[in-house]
PDB file of C-alpha atoms and ligand atoms in Angstrom:
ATOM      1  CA  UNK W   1     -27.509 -30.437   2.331  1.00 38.00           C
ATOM      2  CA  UNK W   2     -29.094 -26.722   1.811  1.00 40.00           C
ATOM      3  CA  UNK W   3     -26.355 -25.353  -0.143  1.00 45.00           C
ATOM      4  CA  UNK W   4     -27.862 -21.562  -0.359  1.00 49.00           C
ATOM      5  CA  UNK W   5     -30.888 -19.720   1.069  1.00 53.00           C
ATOM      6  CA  UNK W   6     -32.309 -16.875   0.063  1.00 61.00           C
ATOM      7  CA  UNK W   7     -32.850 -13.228   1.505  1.00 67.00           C
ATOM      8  CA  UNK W   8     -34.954 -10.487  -0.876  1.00 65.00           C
ATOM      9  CA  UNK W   9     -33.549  -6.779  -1.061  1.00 67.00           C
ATOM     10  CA  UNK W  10     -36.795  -4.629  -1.350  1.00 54.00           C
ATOM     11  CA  UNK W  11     -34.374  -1.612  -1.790  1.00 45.00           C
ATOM     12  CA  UNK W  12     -36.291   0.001  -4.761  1.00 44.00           C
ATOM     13  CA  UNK W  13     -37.750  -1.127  -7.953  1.00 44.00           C
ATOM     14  CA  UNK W  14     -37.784  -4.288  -9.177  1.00 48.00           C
ATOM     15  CA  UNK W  15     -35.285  -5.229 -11.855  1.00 50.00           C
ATOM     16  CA  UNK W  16     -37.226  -4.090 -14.863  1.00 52.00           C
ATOM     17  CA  UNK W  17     -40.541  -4.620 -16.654  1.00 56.00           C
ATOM     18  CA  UNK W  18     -40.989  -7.780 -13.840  1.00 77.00           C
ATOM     19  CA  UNK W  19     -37.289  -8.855 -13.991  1.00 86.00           C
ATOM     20  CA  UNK W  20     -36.352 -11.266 -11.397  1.00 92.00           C
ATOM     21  CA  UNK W  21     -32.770 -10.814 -10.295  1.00 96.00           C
ATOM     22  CA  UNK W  22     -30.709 -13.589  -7.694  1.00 97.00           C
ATOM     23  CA  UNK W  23     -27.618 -12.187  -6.359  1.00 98.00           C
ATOM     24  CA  UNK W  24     -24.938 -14.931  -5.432  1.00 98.00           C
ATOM     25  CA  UNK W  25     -22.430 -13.917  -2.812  1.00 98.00           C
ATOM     26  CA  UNK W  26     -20.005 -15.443  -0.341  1.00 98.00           C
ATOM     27  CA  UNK W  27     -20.713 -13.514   2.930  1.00 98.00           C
ATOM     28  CA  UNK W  28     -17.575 -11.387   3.910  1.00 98.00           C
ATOM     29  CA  UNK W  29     -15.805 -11.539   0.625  1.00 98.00           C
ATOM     30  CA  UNK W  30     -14.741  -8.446  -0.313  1.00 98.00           C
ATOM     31  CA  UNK W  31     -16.381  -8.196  -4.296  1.00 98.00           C
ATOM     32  CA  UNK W  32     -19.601 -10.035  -2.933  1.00 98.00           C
ATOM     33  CA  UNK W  33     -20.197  -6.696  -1.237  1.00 98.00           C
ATOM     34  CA  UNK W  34     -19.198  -4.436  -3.979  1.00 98.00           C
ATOM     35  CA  UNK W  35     -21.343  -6.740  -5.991  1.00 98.00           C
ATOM     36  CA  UNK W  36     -24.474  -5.660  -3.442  1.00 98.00           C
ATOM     37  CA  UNK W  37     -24.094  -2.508  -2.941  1.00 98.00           C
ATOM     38  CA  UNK W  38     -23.990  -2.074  -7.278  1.00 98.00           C
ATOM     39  CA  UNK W  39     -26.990  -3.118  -7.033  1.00 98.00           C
ATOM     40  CA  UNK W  40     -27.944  -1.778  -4.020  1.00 97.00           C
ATOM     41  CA  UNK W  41     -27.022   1.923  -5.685  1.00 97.00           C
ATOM     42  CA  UNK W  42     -29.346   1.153  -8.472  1.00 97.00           C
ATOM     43  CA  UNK W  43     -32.296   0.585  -6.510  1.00 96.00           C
ATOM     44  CA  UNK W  44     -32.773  -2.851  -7.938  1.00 96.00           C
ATOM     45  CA  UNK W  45     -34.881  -5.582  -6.018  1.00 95.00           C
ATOM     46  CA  UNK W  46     -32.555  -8.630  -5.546  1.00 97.00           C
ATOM     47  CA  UNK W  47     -32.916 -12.069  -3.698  1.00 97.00           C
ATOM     48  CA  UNK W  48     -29.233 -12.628  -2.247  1.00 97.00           C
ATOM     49  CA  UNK W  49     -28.355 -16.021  -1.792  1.00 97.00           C
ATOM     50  CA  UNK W  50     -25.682 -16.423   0.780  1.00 97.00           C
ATOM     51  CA  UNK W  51     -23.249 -19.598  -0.134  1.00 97.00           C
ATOM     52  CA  UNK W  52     -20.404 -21.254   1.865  1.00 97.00           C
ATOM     53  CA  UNK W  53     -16.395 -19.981   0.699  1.00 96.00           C
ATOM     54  CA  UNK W  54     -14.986 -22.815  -0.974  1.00 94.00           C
ATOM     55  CA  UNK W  55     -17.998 -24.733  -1.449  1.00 93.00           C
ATOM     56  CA  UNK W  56     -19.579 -21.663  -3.475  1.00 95.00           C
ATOM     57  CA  UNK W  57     -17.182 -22.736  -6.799  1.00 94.00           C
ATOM     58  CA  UNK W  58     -19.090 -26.281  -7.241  1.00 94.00           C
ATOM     59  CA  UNK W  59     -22.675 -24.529  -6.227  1.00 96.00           C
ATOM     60  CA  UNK W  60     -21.403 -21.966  -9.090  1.00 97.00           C
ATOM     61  CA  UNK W  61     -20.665 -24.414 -11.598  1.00 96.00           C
ATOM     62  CA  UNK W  62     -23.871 -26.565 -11.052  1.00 96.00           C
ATOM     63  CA  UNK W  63     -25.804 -23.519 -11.590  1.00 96.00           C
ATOM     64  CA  UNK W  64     -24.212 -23.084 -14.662  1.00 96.00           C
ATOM     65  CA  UNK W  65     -21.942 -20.254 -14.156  1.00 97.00           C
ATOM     66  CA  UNK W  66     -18.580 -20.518 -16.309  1.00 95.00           C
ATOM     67  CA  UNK W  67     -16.359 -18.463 -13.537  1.00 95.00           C
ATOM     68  CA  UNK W  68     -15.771 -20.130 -10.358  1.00 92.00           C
ATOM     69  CA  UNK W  69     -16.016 -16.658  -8.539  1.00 96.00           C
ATOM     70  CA  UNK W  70     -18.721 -14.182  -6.267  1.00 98.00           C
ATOM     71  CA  UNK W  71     -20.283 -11.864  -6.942  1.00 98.00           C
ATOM     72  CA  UNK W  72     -22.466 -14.124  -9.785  1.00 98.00           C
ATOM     73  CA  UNK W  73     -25.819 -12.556 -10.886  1.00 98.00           C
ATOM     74  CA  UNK W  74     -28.966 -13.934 -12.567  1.00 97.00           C
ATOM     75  CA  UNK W  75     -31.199 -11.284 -14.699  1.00 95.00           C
ATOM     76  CA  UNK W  76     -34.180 -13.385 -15.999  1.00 91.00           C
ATOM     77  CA  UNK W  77     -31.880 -16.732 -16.346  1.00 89.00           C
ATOM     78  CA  UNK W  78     -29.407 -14.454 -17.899  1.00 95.00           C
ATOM     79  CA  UNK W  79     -25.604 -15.123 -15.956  1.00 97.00           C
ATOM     80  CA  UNK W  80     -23.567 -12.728 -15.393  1.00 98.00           C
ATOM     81  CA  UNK W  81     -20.266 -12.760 -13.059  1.00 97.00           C
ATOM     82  CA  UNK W  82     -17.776 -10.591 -11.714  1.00 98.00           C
ATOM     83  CA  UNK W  83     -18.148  -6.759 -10.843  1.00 98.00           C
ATOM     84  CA  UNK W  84     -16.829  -5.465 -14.059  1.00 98.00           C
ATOM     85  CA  UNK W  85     -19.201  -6.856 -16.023  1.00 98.00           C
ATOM     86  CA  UNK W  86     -22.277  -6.749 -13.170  1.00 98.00           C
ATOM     87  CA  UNK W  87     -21.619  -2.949 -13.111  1.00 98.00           C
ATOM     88  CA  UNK W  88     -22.070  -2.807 -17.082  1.00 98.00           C
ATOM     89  CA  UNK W  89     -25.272  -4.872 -17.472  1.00 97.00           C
ATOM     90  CA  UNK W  90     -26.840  -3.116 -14.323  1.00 97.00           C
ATOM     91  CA  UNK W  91     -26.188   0.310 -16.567  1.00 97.00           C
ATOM     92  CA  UNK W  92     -28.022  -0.938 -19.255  1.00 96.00           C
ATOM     93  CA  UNK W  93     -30.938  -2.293 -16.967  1.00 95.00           C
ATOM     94  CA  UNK W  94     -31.333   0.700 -15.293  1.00 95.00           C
ATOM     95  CA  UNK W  95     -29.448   3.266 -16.641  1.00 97.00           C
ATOM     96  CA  UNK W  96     -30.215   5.818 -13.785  1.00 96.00           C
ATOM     97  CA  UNK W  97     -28.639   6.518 -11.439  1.00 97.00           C
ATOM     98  CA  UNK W  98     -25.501   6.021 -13.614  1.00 97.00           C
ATOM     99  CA  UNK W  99     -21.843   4.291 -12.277  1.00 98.00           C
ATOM    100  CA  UNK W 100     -20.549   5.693 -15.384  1.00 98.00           C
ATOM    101  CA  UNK W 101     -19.984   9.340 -16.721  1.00 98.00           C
ATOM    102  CA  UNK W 102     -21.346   9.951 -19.754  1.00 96.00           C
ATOM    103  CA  UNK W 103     -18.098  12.131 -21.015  1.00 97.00           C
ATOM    104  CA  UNK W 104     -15.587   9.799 -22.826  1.00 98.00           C
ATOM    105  CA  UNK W 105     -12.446  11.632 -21.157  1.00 98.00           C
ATOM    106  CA  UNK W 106     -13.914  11.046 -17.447  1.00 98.00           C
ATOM    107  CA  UNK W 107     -15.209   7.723 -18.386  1.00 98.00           C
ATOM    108  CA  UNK W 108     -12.240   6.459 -19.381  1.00 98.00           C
ATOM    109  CA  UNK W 109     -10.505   7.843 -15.828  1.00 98.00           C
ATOM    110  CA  UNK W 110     -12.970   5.945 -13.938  1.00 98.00           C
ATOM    111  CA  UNK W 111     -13.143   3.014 -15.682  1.00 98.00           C
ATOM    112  CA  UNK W 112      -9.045   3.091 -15.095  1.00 98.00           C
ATOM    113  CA  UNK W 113      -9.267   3.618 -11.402  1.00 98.00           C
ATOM    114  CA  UNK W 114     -12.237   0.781 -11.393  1.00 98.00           C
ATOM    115  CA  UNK W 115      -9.887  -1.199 -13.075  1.00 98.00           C
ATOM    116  CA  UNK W 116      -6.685  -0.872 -10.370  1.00 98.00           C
ATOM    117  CA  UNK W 117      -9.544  -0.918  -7.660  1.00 98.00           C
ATOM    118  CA  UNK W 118     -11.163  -4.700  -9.075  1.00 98.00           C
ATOM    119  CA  UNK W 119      -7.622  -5.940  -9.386  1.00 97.00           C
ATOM    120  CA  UNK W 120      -4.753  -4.384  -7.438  1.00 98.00           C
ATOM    121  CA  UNK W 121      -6.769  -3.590  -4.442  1.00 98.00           C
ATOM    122  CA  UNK W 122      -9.270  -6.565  -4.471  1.00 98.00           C
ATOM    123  CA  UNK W 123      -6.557  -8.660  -4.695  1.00 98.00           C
ATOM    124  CA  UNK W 124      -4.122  -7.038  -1.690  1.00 98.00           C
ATOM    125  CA  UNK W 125      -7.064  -6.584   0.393  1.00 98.00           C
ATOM    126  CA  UNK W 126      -7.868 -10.339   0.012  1.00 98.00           C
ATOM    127  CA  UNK W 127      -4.432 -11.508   0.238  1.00 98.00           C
ATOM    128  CA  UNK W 128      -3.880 -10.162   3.692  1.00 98.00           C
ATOM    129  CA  UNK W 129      -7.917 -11.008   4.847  1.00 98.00           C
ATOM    130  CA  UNK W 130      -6.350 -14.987   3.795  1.00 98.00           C
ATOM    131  CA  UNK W 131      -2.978 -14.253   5.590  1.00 98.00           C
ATOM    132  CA  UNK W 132      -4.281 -12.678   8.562  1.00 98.00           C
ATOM    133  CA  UNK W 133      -6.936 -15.769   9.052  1.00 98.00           C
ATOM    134  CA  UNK W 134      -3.892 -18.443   8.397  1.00 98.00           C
ATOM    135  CA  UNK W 135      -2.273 -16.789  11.655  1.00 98.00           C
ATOM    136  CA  UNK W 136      -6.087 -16.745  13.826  1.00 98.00           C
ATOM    137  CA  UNK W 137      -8.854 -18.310  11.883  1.00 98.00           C
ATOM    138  CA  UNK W 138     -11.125 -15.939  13.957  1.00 98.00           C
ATOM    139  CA  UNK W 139     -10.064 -13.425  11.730  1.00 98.00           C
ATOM    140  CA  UNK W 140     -11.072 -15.582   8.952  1.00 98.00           C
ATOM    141  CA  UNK W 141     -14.635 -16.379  10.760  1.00 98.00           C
ATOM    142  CA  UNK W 142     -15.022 -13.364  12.439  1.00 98.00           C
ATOM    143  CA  UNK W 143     -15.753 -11.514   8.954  1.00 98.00           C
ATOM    144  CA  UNK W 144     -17.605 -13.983   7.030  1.00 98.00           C
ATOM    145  CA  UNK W 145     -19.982 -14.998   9.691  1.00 98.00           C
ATOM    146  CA  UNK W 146     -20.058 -11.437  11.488  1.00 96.00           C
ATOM    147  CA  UNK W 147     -22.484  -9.962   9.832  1.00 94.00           C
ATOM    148  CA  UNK W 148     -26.147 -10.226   8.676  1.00 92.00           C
ATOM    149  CA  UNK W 149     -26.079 -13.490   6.711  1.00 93.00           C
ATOM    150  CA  UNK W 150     -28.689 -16.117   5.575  1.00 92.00           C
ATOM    151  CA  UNK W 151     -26.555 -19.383   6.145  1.00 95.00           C
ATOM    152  CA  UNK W 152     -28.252 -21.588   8.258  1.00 93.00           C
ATOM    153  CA  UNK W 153     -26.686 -22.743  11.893  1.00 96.00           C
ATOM    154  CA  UNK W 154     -25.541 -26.377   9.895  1.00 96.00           C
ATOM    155  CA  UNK W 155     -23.450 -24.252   7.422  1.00 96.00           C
ATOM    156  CA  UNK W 156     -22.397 -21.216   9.677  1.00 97.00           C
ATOM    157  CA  UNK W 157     -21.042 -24.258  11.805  1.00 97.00           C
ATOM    158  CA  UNK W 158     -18.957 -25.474   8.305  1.00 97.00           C
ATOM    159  CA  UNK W 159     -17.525 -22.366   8.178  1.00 97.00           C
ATOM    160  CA  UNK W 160     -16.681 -22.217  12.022  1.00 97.00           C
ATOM    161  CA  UNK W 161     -15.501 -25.870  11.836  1.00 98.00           C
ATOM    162  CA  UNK W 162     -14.082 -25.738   8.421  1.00 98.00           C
ATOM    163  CA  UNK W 163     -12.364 -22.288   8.447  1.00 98.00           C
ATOM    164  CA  UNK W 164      -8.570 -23.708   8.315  1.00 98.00           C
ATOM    165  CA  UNK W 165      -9.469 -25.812   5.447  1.00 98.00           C
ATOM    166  CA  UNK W 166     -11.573 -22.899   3.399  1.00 98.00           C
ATOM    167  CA  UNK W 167      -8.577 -20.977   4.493  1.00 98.00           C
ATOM    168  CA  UNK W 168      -6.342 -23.106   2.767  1.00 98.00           C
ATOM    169  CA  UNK W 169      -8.470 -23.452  -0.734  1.00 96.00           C
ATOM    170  CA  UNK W 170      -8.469 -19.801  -0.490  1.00 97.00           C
ATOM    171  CA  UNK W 171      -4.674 -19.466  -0.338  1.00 97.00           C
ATOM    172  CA  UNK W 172      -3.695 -21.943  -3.290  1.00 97.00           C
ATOM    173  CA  UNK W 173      -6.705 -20.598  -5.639  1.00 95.00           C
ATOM    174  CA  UNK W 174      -5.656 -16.300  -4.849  1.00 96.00           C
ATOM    175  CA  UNK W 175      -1.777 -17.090  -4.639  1.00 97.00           C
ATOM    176  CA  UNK W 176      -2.273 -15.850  -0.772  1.00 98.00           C
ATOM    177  CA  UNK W 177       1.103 -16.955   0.835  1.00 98.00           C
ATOM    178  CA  UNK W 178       2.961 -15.003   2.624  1.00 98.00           C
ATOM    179  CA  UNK W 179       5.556 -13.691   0.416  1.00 98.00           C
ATOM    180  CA  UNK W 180       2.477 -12.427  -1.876  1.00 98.00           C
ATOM    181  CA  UNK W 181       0.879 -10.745   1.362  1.00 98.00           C
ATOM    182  CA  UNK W 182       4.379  -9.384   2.243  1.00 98.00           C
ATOM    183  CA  UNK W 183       4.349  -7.617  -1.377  1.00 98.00           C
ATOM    184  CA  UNK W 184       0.911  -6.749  -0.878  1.00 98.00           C
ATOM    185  CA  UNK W 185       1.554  -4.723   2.659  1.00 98.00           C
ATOM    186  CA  UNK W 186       4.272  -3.314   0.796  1.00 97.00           C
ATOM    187  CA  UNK W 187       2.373  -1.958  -2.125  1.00 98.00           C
ATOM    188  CA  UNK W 188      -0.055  -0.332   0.473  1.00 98.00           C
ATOM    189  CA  UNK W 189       1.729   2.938   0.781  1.00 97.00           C
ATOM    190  CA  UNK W 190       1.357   3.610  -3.454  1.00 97.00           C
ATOM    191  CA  UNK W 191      -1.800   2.915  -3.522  1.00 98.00           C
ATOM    192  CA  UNK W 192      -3.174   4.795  -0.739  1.00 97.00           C
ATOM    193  CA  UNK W 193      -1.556   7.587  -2.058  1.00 97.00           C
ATOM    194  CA  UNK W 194      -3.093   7.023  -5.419  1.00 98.00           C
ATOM    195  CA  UNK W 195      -6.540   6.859  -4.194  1.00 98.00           C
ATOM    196  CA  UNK W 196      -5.882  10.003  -2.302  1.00 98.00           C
ATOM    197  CA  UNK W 197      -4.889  11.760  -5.506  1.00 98.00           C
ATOM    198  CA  UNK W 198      -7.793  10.924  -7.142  1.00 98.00           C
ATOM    199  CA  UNK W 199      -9.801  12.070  -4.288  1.00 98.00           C
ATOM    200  CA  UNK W 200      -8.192  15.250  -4.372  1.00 98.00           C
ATOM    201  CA  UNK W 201      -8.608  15.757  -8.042  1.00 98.00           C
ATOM    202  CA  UNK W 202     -12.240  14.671  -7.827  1.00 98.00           C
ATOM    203  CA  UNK W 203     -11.989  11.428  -9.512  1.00 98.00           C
ATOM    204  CA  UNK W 204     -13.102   9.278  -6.224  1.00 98.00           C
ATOM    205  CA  UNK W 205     -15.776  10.858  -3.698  1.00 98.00           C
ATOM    206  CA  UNK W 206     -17.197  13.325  -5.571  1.00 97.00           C
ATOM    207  CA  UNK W 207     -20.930  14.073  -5.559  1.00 96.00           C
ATOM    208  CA  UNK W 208     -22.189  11.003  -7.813  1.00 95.00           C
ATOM    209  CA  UNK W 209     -20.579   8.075  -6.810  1.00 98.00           C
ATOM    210  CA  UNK W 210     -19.375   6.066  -9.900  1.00 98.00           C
ATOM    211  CA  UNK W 211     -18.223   2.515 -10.008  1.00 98.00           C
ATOM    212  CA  UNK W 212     -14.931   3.091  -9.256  1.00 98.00           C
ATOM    213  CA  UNK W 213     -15.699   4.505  -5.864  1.00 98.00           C
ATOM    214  CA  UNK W 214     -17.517   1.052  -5.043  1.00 98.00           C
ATOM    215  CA  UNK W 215     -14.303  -1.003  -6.219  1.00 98.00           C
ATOM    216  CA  UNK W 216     -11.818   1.039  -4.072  1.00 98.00           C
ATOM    217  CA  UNK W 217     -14.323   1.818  -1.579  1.00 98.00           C
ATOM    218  CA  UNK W 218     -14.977  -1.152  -0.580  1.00 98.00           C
ATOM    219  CA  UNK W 219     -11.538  -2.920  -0.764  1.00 98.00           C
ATOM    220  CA  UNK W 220     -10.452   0.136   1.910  1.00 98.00           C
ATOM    221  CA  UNK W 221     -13.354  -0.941   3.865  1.00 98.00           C
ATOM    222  CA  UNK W 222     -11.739  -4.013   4.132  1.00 98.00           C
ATOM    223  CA  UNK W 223      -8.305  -2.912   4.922  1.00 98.00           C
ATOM    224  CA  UNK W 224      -9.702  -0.822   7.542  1.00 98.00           C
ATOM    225  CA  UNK W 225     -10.967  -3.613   9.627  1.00 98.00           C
ATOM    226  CA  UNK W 226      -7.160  -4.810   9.911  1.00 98.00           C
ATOM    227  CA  UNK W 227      -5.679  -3.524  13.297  1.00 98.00           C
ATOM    228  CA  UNK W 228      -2.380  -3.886  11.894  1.00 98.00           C
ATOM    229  CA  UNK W 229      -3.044  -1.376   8.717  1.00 98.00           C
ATOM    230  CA  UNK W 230      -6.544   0.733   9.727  1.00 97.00           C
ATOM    231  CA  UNK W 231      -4.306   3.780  12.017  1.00 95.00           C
ATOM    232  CA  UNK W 232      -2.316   4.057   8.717  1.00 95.00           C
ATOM    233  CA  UNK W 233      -5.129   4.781   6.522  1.00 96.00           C
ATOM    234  CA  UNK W 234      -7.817   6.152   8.936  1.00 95.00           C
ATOM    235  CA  UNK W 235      -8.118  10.020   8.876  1.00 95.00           C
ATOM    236  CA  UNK W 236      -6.875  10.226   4.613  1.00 96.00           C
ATOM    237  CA  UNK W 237      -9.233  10.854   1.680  1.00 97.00           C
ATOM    238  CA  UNK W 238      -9.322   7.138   0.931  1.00 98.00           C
ATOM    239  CA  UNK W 239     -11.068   6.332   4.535  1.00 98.00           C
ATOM    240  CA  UNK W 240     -13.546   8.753   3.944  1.00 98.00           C
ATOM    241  CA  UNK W 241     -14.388   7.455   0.589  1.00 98.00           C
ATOM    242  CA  UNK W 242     -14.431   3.831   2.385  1.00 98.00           C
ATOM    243  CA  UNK W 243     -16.750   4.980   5.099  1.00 98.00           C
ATOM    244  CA  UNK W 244     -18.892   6.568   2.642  1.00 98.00           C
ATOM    245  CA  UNK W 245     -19.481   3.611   0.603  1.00 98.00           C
ATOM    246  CA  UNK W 246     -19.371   0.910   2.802  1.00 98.00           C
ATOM    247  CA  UNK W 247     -20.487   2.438   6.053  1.00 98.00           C
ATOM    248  CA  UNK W 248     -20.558  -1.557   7.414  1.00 97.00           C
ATOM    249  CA  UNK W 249     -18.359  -3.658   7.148  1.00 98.00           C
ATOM    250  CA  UNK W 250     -18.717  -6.612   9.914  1.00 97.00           C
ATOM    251  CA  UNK W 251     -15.858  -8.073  11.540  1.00 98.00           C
ATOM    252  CA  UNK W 252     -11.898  -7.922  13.295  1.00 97.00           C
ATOM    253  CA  UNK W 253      -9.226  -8.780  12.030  1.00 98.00           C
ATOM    254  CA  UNK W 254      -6.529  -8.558  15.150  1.00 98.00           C
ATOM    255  CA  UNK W 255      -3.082  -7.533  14.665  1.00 98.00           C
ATOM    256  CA  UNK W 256      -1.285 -10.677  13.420  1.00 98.00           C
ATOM    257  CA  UNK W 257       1.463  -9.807  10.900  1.00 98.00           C
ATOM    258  CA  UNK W 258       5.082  -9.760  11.773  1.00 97.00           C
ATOM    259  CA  UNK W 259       6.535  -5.728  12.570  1.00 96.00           C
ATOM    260  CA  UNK W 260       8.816  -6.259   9.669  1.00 97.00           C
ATOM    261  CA  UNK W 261       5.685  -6.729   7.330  1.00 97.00           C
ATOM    262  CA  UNK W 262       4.661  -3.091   8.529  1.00 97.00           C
ATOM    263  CA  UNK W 263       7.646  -1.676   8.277  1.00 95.00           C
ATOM    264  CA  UNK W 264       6.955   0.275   4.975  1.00 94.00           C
ATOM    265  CA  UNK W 265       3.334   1.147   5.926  1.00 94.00           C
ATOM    266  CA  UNK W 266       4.501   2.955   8.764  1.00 92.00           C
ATOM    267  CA  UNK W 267       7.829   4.365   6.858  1.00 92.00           C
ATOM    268  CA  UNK W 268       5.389   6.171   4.567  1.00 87.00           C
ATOM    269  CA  UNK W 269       3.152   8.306   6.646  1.00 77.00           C
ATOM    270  CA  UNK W 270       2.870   8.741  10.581  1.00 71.00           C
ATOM    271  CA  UNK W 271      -0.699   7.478  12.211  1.00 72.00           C
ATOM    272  CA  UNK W 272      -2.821  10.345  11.619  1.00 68.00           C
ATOM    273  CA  UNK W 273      -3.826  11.436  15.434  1.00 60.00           C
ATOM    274  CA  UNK W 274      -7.586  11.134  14.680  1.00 58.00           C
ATOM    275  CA  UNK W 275      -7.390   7.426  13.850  1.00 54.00           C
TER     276      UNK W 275
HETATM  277  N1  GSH U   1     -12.081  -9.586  -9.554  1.00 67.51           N
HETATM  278  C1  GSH U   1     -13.257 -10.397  -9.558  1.00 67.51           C
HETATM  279  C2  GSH U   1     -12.940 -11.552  -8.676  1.00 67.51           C
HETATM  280  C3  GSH U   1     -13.889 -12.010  -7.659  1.00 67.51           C
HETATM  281  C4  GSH U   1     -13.289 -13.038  -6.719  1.00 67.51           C
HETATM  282  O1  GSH U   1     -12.133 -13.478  -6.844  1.00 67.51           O
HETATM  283  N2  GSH U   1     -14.109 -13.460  -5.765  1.00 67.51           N
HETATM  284  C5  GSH U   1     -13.660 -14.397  -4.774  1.00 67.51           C
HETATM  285  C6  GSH U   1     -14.332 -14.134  -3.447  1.00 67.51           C
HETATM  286  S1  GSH U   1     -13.812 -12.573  -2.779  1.00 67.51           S
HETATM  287  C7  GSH U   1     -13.980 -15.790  -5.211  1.00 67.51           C
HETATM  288  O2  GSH U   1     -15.080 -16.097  -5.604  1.00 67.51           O
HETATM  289  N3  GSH U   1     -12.981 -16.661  -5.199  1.00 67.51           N
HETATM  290  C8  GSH U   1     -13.099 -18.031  -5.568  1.00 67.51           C
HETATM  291  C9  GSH U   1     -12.380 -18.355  -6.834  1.00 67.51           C
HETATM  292  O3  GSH U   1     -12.056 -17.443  -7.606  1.00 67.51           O
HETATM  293  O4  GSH U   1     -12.140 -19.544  -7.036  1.00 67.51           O
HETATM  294  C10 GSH U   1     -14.479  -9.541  -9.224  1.00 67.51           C
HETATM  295  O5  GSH U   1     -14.316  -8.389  -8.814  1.00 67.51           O
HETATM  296  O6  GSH U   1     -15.597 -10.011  -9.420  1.00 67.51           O
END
């Protein structure tokens, strides 16, 4: 069975001095795309190879990766996983332009908010993708095979087929059940109004994008294709910066969650009337 094809990024220069660089991704998942558009940001020619959710741990392991997670980047046979660390060794490949600031004070603050956005974010925005496809696997499918992707029709038709099943991986391996995803709606309100802070103190969304615009960016992006959650954080700083960074982000994720899930989203701020 093709496990993986292949799709080439002519965004800019090649890696370096002839480097060949192969981007591994899981279409739809939320630090694939952060993992693309680090590299996309650096100008750096990539070949992305699209792999099925679920099946993408084995693939991972048989290509000799020691995580069992996307994004996964080679750099000349060189591994390296996860969006911390790709967002490190793309600054020392091509230092320019930077994700980091070169001042240790404002480094520090954006490697902290990089930090809550890989983590707290990632994981609350995934949480709820997994909880919302439990309740209508078109949510589920509607993301990962929504957009541009380079599976084939035989494994676009796994996923289709298969999405109840991936669905349920997903769940045991990110701790996805419901009470988690309750917590996680829950916790929306603080951190929305954390990202919004640091947009206002010119931390997030300022000129130069740094890395830890990608890792909340892109985790907003997310939550803003929820029609439960999206009113509630359309028209703040944070859905600017999400827009901004992630201007697509294919897919719908229909209101599914219980009213009593929402109810401290919508006890902490009003619908803005632009959303
Ligand atoms: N926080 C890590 C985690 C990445 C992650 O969990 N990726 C998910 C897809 S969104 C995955 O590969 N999950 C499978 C697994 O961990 O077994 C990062 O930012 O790279």
């Amino acid at each position: 069975m093709v496990i993986a094809s292949a799709m080439t990024h002519r965004s800019g220069i090649k890696g370096g001095a002839g480097l060949k660089v192969t981007l591994y991704v899981v279409p739809g998942s939320n630090a694939s795309l952060t993992g693309r558009l680090l590299l996309d940001h650096k100008g750096i020619e990539y070949e992305r190879k699209d792999l099925v959710p679920a099946a993408h741990v084995g693939i991972l392991k048989s290509l000799g990766f020691p995580d069992m997670s996307v994004p996964a980047i080679k750099i000349d046979g060189r591994r390296v996983q996860g969006t911390l660390s790709i967002a490190r060794a793309l600054e020392q490949l091509r230092p320019d332009p930077p994700l980091f600031p070169v001042d240790p004070a404002r480094r520090e603050a954006v490697e902290d908010a990089e930090r809550f956005g890989e983590q707290e974010l990632q994981h609350a925005a995934r949480r709820l993708f997994y909880c919302a496809g439990r309740r209508e696997p078109e949510n589920f499918t509607s993301v990962v095979l929504g957009g541009e992707t380079n599976l084939g029709p035989a494994r676009r038709l796994i996923v289709a087929a298969g999405a109840r099943a991936i669905l349920w991986a997903a769940t045991r391996g990110h701790g996805a059940t419901d009470e988690a995803c309750r917590h996680a709606m829950s916790d929306l309100p603080r951190m929305l109004d954390r990202i919004d802070a640091w947009i206002e103190g010119g931390l997030l969304d300022a000129e130069v994008l740094t890395a830890a615009d990608f890792q909340t960016g892109v985790n907003l992006r997310l939550l803003l294709l929820f029609e439960d959650i999206a009113p509630w954080i359309e028209g703040r700083p944070a859905a600017r910066l999400a827009h901004r960074v992630a201007p697509v982000y294919p897919g719908r994720i229909r209101a599914v969650f219980p009213p009593e899930w929402l109810e401290p989203l919508h006890a902490a701020a009003p619908p803005r009337p632009d959303a």
